[in-house]
PDB file of C-alpha atoms in Angstrom:
ATOM      1  CA  SER A1162       8.156 -11.223 -10.025  1.00 63.00           C
ATOM      2  CA  LEU A1163      11.371  -9.897  -8.598  1.00 67.00           C
ATOM      3  CA  PRO A1164      13.239  -7.188 -10.466  1.00 67.00           C
ATOM      4  CA  GLY A1165      16.100  -8.366 -12.624  1.00 72.00           C
ATOM      5  CA  THR A1166      19.564  -6.922 -12.920  1.00 76.00           C
ATOM      6  CA  GLY A1167      19.352  -3.192 -13.522  1.00 77.00           C
ATOM      7  CA  GLU A1168      15.611  -3.049 -12.858  1.00 78.00           C
ATOM      8  CA  HIS A1169      14.134  -1.008 -10.055  1.00 84.00           C
ATOM      9  CA  PRO A1170      11.389  -2.494  -7.867  1.00 86.00           C
ATOM     10  CA  ALA A1171       7.869  -1.274  -8.593  1.00 91.00           C
ATOM     11  CA  ALA A1172       4.587  -2.351  -7.029  1.00 94.00           C
ATOM     12  CA  PRO A1173       1.224  -1.340  -8.477  1.00 96.00           C
ATOM     13  CA  VAL A1174      -1.373  -0.849  -5.728  1.00 97.00           C
ATOM     14  CA  TYR A1175      -5.066  -1.549  -6.264  1.00 98.00           C
ATOM     15  CA  VAL A1176      -7.737  -0.338  -3.837  1.00 97.00           C
ATOM     16  CA  ASP A1177     -11.240  -1.756  -4.235  1.00 96.00           C
ATOM     17  CA  GLY A1178     -10.283  -3.029  -7.686  1.00 97.00           C
ATOM     18  CA  LEU A1179      -8.900   0.284  -8.967  1.00 98.00           C
ATOM     19  CA  LYS A1180      -5.223   1.025  -9.518  1.00 98.00           C
ATOM     20  CA  THR A1181      -4.386   3.967  -7.278  1.00 97.00           C
ATOM     21  CA  VAL A1182      -0.600   4.241  -7.370  1.00 98.00           C
ATOM     22  CA  THR A1183       2.610   2.470  -8.328  1.00 97.00           C
ATOM     23  CA  LEU A1184       5.108   2.408  -5.489  1.00 97.00           C
ATOM     24  CA  LYS A1185       8.777   2.603  -6.441  1.00 94.00           C
ATOM     25  CA  GLY A1186      12.072   2.787  -4.623  1.00 91.00           C
ATOM     26  CA  ASP A1187      13.506   1.539  -1.376  1.00 90.00           C
ATOM     27  CA  HIS A1188      10.504   2.203   0.874  1.00 94.00           C
ATOM     28  CA  ILE A1189       7.790   0.203  -0.894  1.00 95.00           C
ATOM     29  CA  ALA A1190       6.897  -1.869   2.184  1.00 96.00           C
ATOM     30  CA  ALA A1191       6.511   1.135   4.504  1.00 97.00           C
ATOM     31  CA  GLU A1192       4.513   3.087   1.914  1.00 98.00           C
ATOM     32  CA  PHE A1193       2.251   0.082   1.304  1.00 98.00           C
ATOM     33  CA  GLN A1194       1.685  -0.355   5.044  1.00 98.00           C
ATOM     34  CA  ALA A1195       0.650   3.318   5.280  1.00 98.00           C
ATOM     35  CA  ILE A1196      -1.863   2.798   2.441  1.00 98.00           C
ATOM     36  CA  VAL A1197      -3.315  -0.253   4.219  1.00 98.00           C
ATOM     37  CA  ASP A1198      -3.498   1.611   7.549  1.00 97.00           C
ATOM     38  CA  ASP A1199      -5.291   4.565   5.905  1.00 97.00           C
ATOM     39  CA  TYR A1200      -7.730   2.219   4.157  1.00 97.00           C
ATOM     40  CA  VAL A1201      -8.581   0.348   7.347  1.00 96.00           C
ATOM     41  CA  ARG A1202      -8.979   3.604   9.289  1.00 96.00           C
ATOM     42  CA  SER A1203     -11.236   5.163   6.635  1.00 95.00           C
ATOM     43  CA  HIS A1204     -13.411   2.062   6.197  1.00 94.00           C
ATOM     44  CA  TYR A1205     -13.497   0.576   9.698  1.00 94.00           C
ATOM     45  CA  GLY A1206     -12.604   3.428  12.046  1.00 90.00           C
ATOM     46  CA  ASP A1207      -9.564   4.016  14.188  1.00 81.00           C
ATOM     47  CA  GLY A1208     -10.393   1.412  16.828  1.00 75.00           C
ATOM     48  CA  ALA A1209     -11.174   3.997  19.507  1.00 74.00           C
ATOM     49  CA  GLY A1210     -14.865   3.077  19.659  1.00 68.00           C
ATOM     50  CA  SER A1211     -16.429   0.851  22.285  1.00 57.00           C
ATOM     51  CA  ALA A1212     -16.586  -2.896  21.760  1.00 54.00           C
TER      52      ALA A1212
END
């Protein structure tokens, strides 16, 4: 749900079913994108391999 009046946005992040962090503040989207990018890179490579 969206934060109400006086509440600050917070987004719990789960990776492989485990809570890893709760993002807070004005940069939640950018921080979440960095977590997704790191996950993809660590599990599927950086895309530099041959097809």
